[in-house]
Tab-separated table of C-alpha atoms in Angstrom:
chain	number	residue	atom	x	y	z
V	1	SER	CA	104.711	114.006	93.430
V	2	LYS	CA	106.245	113.267	90.019
V	3	ASP	CA	105.084	111.006	87.216
V	4	GLU	CA	107.042	107.880	86.305
V	5	ALA	CA	106.941	108.642	82.609
V	6	GLY	CA	109.364	109.206	79.782
V	7	GLY	CA	111.457	106.078	80.132
V	8	VAL	CA	114.508	105.087	82.143
V	9	ASP	CA	116.753	108.021	81.169
V	10	ALA	CA	114.090	110.505	82.223
V	11	GLN	CA	113.733	108.777	85.597
V	12	VAL	CA	117.488	108.806	86.209
V	13	LYS	CA	117.634	112.556	85.466
V	14	LEU	CA	114.608	113.216	87.670
V	15	CYS	CA	116.000	111.204	90.575
V	16	ARG	CA	119.334	113.052	90.342
V	17	LYS	CA	117.447	116.345	90.494
V	18	LEU	CA	115.288	115.262	93.437
V	19	ILE	CA	118.294	114.205	95.518
V	20	LEU	CA	120.965	116.740	94.487
V	21	GLU	CA	118.982	119.902	93.720
V	22	ASP	CA	115.680	119.524	95.568
V	23	LYS	CA	117.380	117.895	98.590
V	24	MET	CA	114.579	115.375	99.130
V	25	ASP	CA	114.776	113.388	102.377
V	26	VAL	CA	113.647	110.245	100.554
V	27	VAL	CA	112.482	109.173	97.102
V	28	LEU	CA	109.586	106.691	97.155
V	29	GLY	CA	108.473	105.186	93.891
V	30	TYR	CA	108.808	103.142	90.718
V	31	ILE	CA	106.420	100.649	89.206
V	32	SER	CA	108.793	99.589	86.449
V	33	SER	CA	111.558	97.073	87.054
V	34	ALA	CA	113.589	98.812	84.356
V	35	SER	CA	113.296	102.102	86.249
V	36	CYS	CA	114.402	100.479	89.509
V	37	LEU	CA	117.420	98.767	87.942
V	38	ALA	CA	118.612	102.154	86.670
V	39	VAL	CA	117.624	104.358	89.604
V	40	LEU	CA	118.389	102.389	92.767
V	41	PRO	CA	122.198	102.456	92.274
V	42	LEU	CA	121.895	106.265	92.498
V	43	SER	CA	121.069	105.911	96.197
V	44	ASP	CA	124.656	105.184	97.196
V	45	GLU	CA	126.199	107.223	94.379
V	46	LEU	CA	124.346	110.399	95.372
V	47	GLY	CA	123.922	109.722	99.076
V	48	GLY	CA	120.127	109.752	98.930
V	49	LEU	CA	117.623	107.345	100.452
V	50	ILE	CA	115.494	105.560	97.822
V	51	ILE	CA	112.661	103.141	98.643
V	52	ALA	CA	111.330	101.209	95.646
V	53	TYR	CA	107.701	100.378	96.338
V	54	ASP	CA	106.436	98.164	93.500
V	55	CYS	CA	109.037	97.061	90.923
V	56	GLY	CA	109.520	93.318	91.150
V	57	THR	CA	112.650	92.037	89.418
V	58	HIS	CA	114.624	89.699	91.674
V	59	GLU	CA	117.817	90.945	90.023
V	60	LEU	CA	117.523	94.339	91.728
V	61	MET	CA	119.177	93.296	94.994
V	62	GLU	CA	120.981	90.147	93.817
V	63	GLU	CA	124.592	89.841	92.691
V	64	LYS	CA	125.817	87.395	90.039
V	65	THR	CA	126.827	84.573	92.367
V	66	SER	CA	125.573	82.929	95.553
V	67	PRO	CA	126.243	83.645	98.315
V	68	TYR	CA	126.325	87.371	97.610
V	69	LYS	CA	127.174	90.422	99.680
V	70	VAL	CA	124.299	91.949	101.645
V	71	PRO	CA	123.085	94.619	101.247
V	72	LYS	CA	123.807	95.485	97.639
V	73	PHE	CA	122.993	99.162	98.306
V	74	LYS	CA	123.467	100.895	101.664
V	75	LEU	CA	120.766	103.487	100.993
V	76	GLY	CA	118.556	101.633	98.491
V	77	PHE	CA	115.583	99.578	99.676
V	78	ARG	CA	112.531	97.755	98.342
V	79	SER	CA	109.589	97.756	100.751
V	80	LYS	CA	108.020	94.620	99.283
V	81	ALA	CA	109.086	91.145	98.278
V	82	HIS	CA	110.398	90.570	94.765
V	83	LEU	CA	108.698	88.635	91.981
V	84	GLY	CA	109.983	85.328	93.336
V	85	ILE	CA	106.928	85.107	95.592
V	86	ASP	CA	104.508	85.679	92.691
V	87	ASN	CA	105.865	82.992	90.427
V	88	ILE	CA	106.926	80.436	93.020
V	89	GLY	CA	103.482	80.853	94.597
V	90	LEU	CA	101.811	80.175	91.235
V	91	ALA	CA	103.941	77.083	90.624
V	92	LEU	CA	103.178	75.682	94.099
V	93	TYR	CA	99.469	76.359	93.627
V	94	ILE	CA	99.415	74.653	90.212
V	95	LYS	CA	101.236	71.588	91.534
V	96	LYS	CA	98.770	71.237	94.397
V	97	ASN	CA	95.519	72.016	92.582
V	98	TYR	CA	96.241	71.076	88.954
V	99	PRO	CA	98.601	68.079	89.228
V	100	LYS	CA	97.537	66.736	85.805
V	101	THR	CA	98.969	69.795	84.011
V	102	LYS	CA	101.063	68.632	81.063
V	103	LYS	CA	101.593	71.728	78.892
V	104	VAL	CA	102.195	75.359	79.811
V	105	ALA	CA	102.830	78.524	77.814
V	106	GLY	CA	103.771	82.087	78.682
V	107	ILE	CA	102.863	85.585	77.539
V	108	ASN	CA	104.953	88.212	79.278
V	109	PRO	CA	106.022	91.797	78.506
V	110	ASP	CA	109.372	92.077	76.776
V	111	TYR	CA	111.480	93.781	79.437
V	112	ALA	CA	113.083	92.916	82.799
V	113	TRP	CA	109.804	92.337	84.654
V	114	GLY	CA	108.332	89.970	82.082
V	115	ARG	CA	111.551	88.109	81.321
V	116	ASP	CA	112.387	87.618	84.990
V	117	SER	CA	108.822	86.610	85.899
V	118	TRP	CA	108.801	83.862	83.279
V	119	LEU	CA	112.313	82.726	84.235
V	120	ILE	CA	111.383	82.148	87.885
V	121	PHE	CA	108.051	80.503	87.000
V	122	GLU	CA	109.707	78.181	84.466
V	123	VAL	CA	112.541	77.205	86.822
V	124	ALA	CA	110.053	76.542	89.651
V	125	MET	CA	107.745	74.505	87.407
V	126	LYS	CA	110.618	72.388	86.092
V	127	LYS	CA	111.663	71.645	89.657
V	128	LEU	CA	108.161	70.976	91.010
V	129	MET	CA	106.581	69.336	87.939
V	130	PRO	CA	109.381	68.119	85.641
V	131	GLN	CA	106.880	66.348	83.400
V	132	VAL	CA	105.401	69.680	82.232
V	133	GLU	CA	106.317	70.825	78.713
V	134	VAL	CA	106.637	74.481	77.657
V	135	VAL	CA	104.829	74.760	74.317
V	136	LYS	CA	104.945	78.506	73.609
V	137	THR	CA	106.544	81.707	74.972
V	138	LEU	CA	105.438	85.107	73.682
V	139	TRP	CA	106.966	88.529	74.400
V	140	PRO	CA	104.695	91.422	73.416
V	141	PRO	CA	106.102	94.931	73.937
V	142	LEU	CA	104.978	96.899	76.975
V	143	GLY	CA	101.966	99.008	76.036
V	144	ASN	CA	100.788	96.631	73.316
V	145	THR	CA	97.243	97.388	72.102
V	146	ASP	CA	96.462	94.372	69.912
V	147	PHE	CA	96.919	90.885	71.362
V	148	THR	CA	94.786	89.015	68.814
V	149	ALA	CA	97.760	87.361	67.072
V	150	HIS	CA	99.219	86.371	70.453
V	151	ILE	CA	95.894	84.948	71.607
V	152	SER	CA	95.554	82.926	68.385
V	153	ALA	CA	99.097	81.575	68.780
V	154	LEU	CA	98.426	80.528	72.370
V	155	MET	CA	95.167	78.818	71.427
V	156	GLY	CA	96.976	76.996	68.633
V	157	ALA	CA	99.607	75.683	71.055
V	158	GLU	CA	96.837	74.171	73.239
V	159	PRO	CA	98.469	74.592	76.664
V	160	ASP	CA	96.628	73.621	79.841
V	161	ILE	CA	97.759	76.788	81.596
V	162	VAL	CA	99.201	80.084	80.320
V	163	HIS	CA	101.471	82.027	82.681
V	164	SER	CA	101.415	85.806	82.419
V	165	SER	CA	102.908	88.806	84.176
V	166	LEU	CA	101.007	91.289	82.013
V	167	TRP	CA	99.858	94.207	84.164
V	168	GLY	CA	97.995	97.506	83.991
V	169	GLY	CA	96.349	98.383	80.697
V	170	ASP	CA	98.094	95.473	78.955
V	171	ALA	CA	96.403	92.937	81.260
V	172	VAL	CA	92.980	94.544	80.795
V	173	THR	CA	93.364	94.745	77.008
V	174	PHE	CA	94.561	91.149	76.755
V	175	SER	CA	91.713	89.900	78.970
V	176	LYS	CA	88.994	91.708	77.002
V	177	GLN	CA	90.341	90.581	73.633
V	178	ALA	CA	90.788	87.013	74.901
V	179	ILE	CA	87.202	86.938	76.182
V	180	GLY	CA	85.995	88.047	72.749
V	181	MET	CA	87.965	85.286	71.040
V	182	GLY	CA	86.692	82.484	73.302
V	183	PHE	CA	90.153	81.937	74.738
V	184	PHE	CA	88.989	81.181	78.288
V	185	LYS	CA	86.628	78.427	77.166
V	186	LYS	CA	89.681	76.320	76.337
V	187	ILE	CA	92.601	77.624	78.400
V	188	ARG	CA	93.257	78.650	82.012
V	189	MET	CA	95.408	81.684	82.797
V	190	ALA	CA	97.805	81.987	85.729
V	191	TYR	CA	98.448	85.684	86.387
V	192	SER	CA	101.434	86.511	88.596
V	193	ARG	CA	99.863	89.866	89.493
V	194	GLY	CA	96.332	89.490	88.211
V	195	GLU	CA	94.544	90.686	91.338
V	196	PRO	CA	93.293	94.077	89.989
V	197	TYR	CA	91.855	92.834	86.706
V	198	PRO	CA	88.621	91.052	87.629
V	199	GLN	CA	87.593	94.352	89.234
V	200	GLU	CA	88.715	96.315	86.157
V	201	VAL	CA	86.971	94.052	83.620
V	202	GLY	CA	83.848	93.351	85.715
V	203	LYS	CA	81.387	90.466	85.673
V	204	ASP	CA	82.556	89.312	82.230
V	205	TYR	CA	85.936	88.363	83.653
V	206	PRO	CA	86.108	84.557	83.400
V	207	GLU	CA	85.865	82.226	86.354
V	208	ASN	CA	88.444	79.591	87.331
V	209	GLN	CA	91.474	81.706	86.422
V	210	ILE	CA	94.490	81.437	88.734
V	211	ILE	CA	95.459	84.755	90.257
V	212	CYS	CA	98.345	85.791	92.487
V	213	CYS	CA	98.136	88.950	94.594
V	214	ALA	CA	101.829	89.941	94.694
V	215	GLY	CA	101.757	89.095	98.384
V	216	THR	CA	98.650	88.982	100.554
V	217	HIS	CA	97.450	92.247	99.011
V	218	TYR	CA	93.786	91.411	98.640
V	219	PHE	CA	90.840	93.404	99.924
V	220	LEU	CA	89.087	90.289	101.306
V	221	PHE	CA	92.170	88.984	103.091
V	222	THR	CA	92.163	89.148	106.898
V	223	PRO	CA	95.630	89.222	108.500
V	224	LYS	CA	96.176	87.034	111.542
V	225	ASP	CA	97.436	89.779	113.850
V	226	LYS	CA	94.904	92.282	115.208
V	227	ALA	CA	96.903	95.423	114.397
V	228	SER	CA	97.145	94.499	110.717
V	229	ALA	CA	93.532	93.282	110.594
V	230	ASP	CA	92.351	96.623	111.978
V	231	LEU	CA	94.456	98.495	109.419
V	232	GLN	CA	93.052	96.334	106.604
V	233	LYS	CA	89.465	97.028	107.651
V	234	MET	CA	90.110	100.769	107.787
V	235	PHE	CA	92.163	100.852	104.561
V	236	VAL	CA	89.582	98.985	102.477
V	237	ALA	CA	86.666	101.038	103.845
V	238	GLU	CA	88.368	104.411	103.387
V	239	TYR	CA	89.671	103.557	99.930
V	240	HIS	CA	86.242	102.372	98.774
V	241	LYS	CA	84.591	105.449	100.238
V	242	LYS	CA	86.962	107.757	98.357
V	243	TYR	CA	87.290	105.961	95.007
V	244	GLY	CA	84.256	103.670	94.747
V	245	LYS	CA	86.588	100.724	94.177
V	246	TYR	CA	88.591	98.326	96.313
V	247	PRO	CA	92.347	98.781	96.835
V	248	THR	CA	94.596	96.636	94.654
V	249	TYR	CA	98.157	95.457	95.182
V	250	PRO	CA	99.913	98.698	94.046
V	251	CYS	CA	97.876	100.592	96.671
V	252	TYR	CA	99.116	98.206	99.360
V	253	HIS	CA	102.666	98.549	98.057
V	254	ALA	CA	102.449	102.353	98.269
V	255	TYR	CA	101.231	102.045	101.872
V	256	GLN	CA	104.174	99.776	102.695
V	257	ALA	CA	106.742	102.239	101.336
V	258	ILE	CA	105.290	105.266	103.102
V	259	TYR	CA	104.940	103.512	106.435
V	260	ALA	CA	108.302	101.754	106.203
V	261	TYR	CA	109.866	105.202	105.998
V	262	LYS	CA	107.632	106.584	108.776
V	263	HIS	CA	108.407	103.737	111.173
V	264	ALA	CA	112.126	103.912	110.399
V	265	VAL	CA	112.298	107.667	111.015
V	266	GLU	CA	110.428	107.287	114.306
V	267	LYS	CA	112.646	104.395	115.365
V	268	ALA	CA	115.856	106.239	114.485
V	269	ALA	CA	114.668	109.507	116.063
V	270	LYS	CA	113.938	107.703	119.318
V	271	GLU	CA	117.407	106.182	119.309
V	272	VAL	CA	119.325	109.405	118.534
V	273	GLY	CA	117.073	111.898	120.339
V	274	GLY	CA	116.346	114.130	117.351
V	275	TRP	CA	115.841	114.148	113.592
V	276	PRO	CA	118.007	111.300	112.255
V	277	THR	CA	120.468	111.391	109.382
V	278	ILE	CA	119.873	109.423	106.178
V	279	GLU	CA	122.386	106.820	107.371
V	280	GLU	CA	120.569	106.476	110.712
V	281	ILE	CA	117.218	106.057	108.955
V	282	SER	CA	118.776	103.457	106.666
V	283	LYS	CA	120.086	101.552	109.674
V	284	ALA	CA	116.629	101.679	111.304
V	285	LEU	CA	114.956	100.459	108.085
V	286	THR	CA	117.152	97.371	107.965
V	287	GLY	CA	115.362	94.584	109.816
V	288	ILE	CA	112.326	96.705	110.716
V	289	THR	CA	109.000	94.917	111.264
V	290	PHE	CA	105.608	96.620	111.412
V	291	PRO	CA	101.873	95.964	110.796
V	292	THR	CA	100.295	96.817	107.433
V	293	PRO	CA	96.831	96.195	105.930
V	294	SER	CA	98.287	93.024	104.356
V	295	GLY	CA	99.870	91.706	107.553
V	296	ILE	CA	103.219	92.041	109.286
V	297	LEU	CA	105.960	93.306	106.954
V	298	THR	CA	109.682	92.852	107.545
V	299	ILE	CA	112.447	94.614	105.633
V	300	ARG	CA	115.308	92.105	105.639
V	301	GLU	CA	119.030	92.759	105.889
V	302	ASP	CA	119.231	92.457	102.095
V	303	HIS	CA	116.859	95.483	101.956
V	304	ASN	CA	114.033	93.457	100.378
V	305	GLY	CA	110.574	93.169	101.875
V	306	TYR	CA	109.707	89.700	103.190
V	307	GLU	CA	106.096	88.630	102.618
V	308	ASP	CA	103.652	85.749	102.425
V	309	CYS	CA	101.855	85.203	99.110
V	310	LEU	CA	98.149	84.623	98.385
V	311	VAL	CA	96.900	82.723	95.325
V	312	GLY	CA	93.315	81.793	94.392
V	313	ILE	CA	90.949	81.249	91.482
V	314	THR	CA	88.254	83.589	90.222
V	315	LYS	CA	84.613	82.932	91.102
V	316	LEU	CA	81.480	85.005	90.530
V	317	THR	CA	79.384	85.882	93.579
V	318	PRO	CA	76.196	87.961	93.941
V	319	LYS	CA	77.910	90.223	96.480
V	320	TYR	CA	80.366	91.831	94.053
V	321	PRO	CA	80.047	93.026	90.418
V	322	PHE	CA	83.209	91.108	89.495
V	323	PRO	CA	84.678	87.682	90.323
V	324	ILE	CA	86.407	87.381	93.675
V	325	LEU	CA	89.069	84.855	94.639
V	326	ASP	CA	87.997	81.400	95.792
V	327	LYS	CA	90.050	78.427	97.029
V	328	THR	CA	92.685	80.852	98.272
V	329	GLU	CA	95.927	79.661	99.741
V	330	VAL	CA	98.555	81.677	101.574
V	331	PHE	CA	102.106	80.442	101.082
V	332	PRO	CA	104.342	81.456	104.025
V	333	ALA	CA	107.187	83.877	103.343
V	334	ALA	CA	109.840	81.220	104.038
V	335	GLN	CA	108.357	79.019	101.304
V	336	VAL	CA	108.414	81.654	98.549
V	337	ASN	CA	111.356	83.958	99.405
V	338	PRO	CA	114.952	82.785	98.954
V	339	PRO	CA	117.226	83.058	101.995
V	340	VAL	CA	119.261	86.252	102.355
V	341	GLY	CA	122.360	86.162	100.136
V	342	THR	CA	121.103	83.356	97.900
V	343	LYS	CA	120.116	83.959	94.287
V	344	THR	CA	116.505	83.032	93.600
V	345	VAL	CA	117.310	80.619	90.770
V	346	ASP	CA	120.065	78.921	92.791
V	347	TRP	CA	117.684	78.510	95.712
V	348	ILE	CA	114.930	76.936	93.578
V	349	ASN	CA	117.423	74.553	91.987
V	350	SER	CA	118.546	73.463	95.471
V	351	TRP	CA	115.056	72.270	96.439
V	352	LYS	CA	114.901	68.573	97.325
């Protein structure tokens, strides 16, 4: 286990070492979209299997034009859906539940993940609700510690809803500072991956905030199929027993990567009658479908995961020491994932 620290160059050097010197069978990892954009091309270059488990940029597997060649990398995979589902899901939820929205703003981290998240949300909103005006877009650096000026600027713009793909410590810091400044008394947030933060902030986290779960990665979600539902029950219970908290979307993403590899190795081994080669595992991974705690996961022929997406709003309840999600809606995978070979933006713009 290695830490994803030190920036993109450090991750490229580390990945080269893991594949060429340490002869790893597979590299599973990467939270950062910037890391994935730099590292995943190494899969084919070095002949090593890489499964990205969390990074979200839609650009990772897409080429510049539609239709594009599939797959982009023979040995590079992402065991989850890209950020299209997060931001399209938010836009669909806003159109359905907040049809009177007139003004939106955005605060997103200033790198691939934040820029791409806002791009897809803005394109989807313009298509679904063309009357909506963008009144402010802010781009704080990743790891920002003081959001007070950003919060003041957003409050001054008076949007109905503020879109954000802030995550980790940035999302917690922003939320706490915004609470202190009375931000949530006037403005509603729409977090593309806000699912962990009510639990992190606690009972002070405001109600009626729109939150996407980066899929159906929510501890109170019950998958429709029994195998996945049983896994979810076990996963939530065991995680809570060990950590005293409930699993959040990165935990589900890590599960998906590990078990995608496990199922692919088992599938390939059965077919070849022994331990499979990297190429045979890659072939088995392509198109594989298996149960997870979040439901059935498919790895498509473009090497992206294919998932439904859950969105809801925060609501306090006596049962938990933090707001849970109410008025949840699950958008089917076909509604939030572009077809194979079609760029996400092109697909949204083709909607009738």
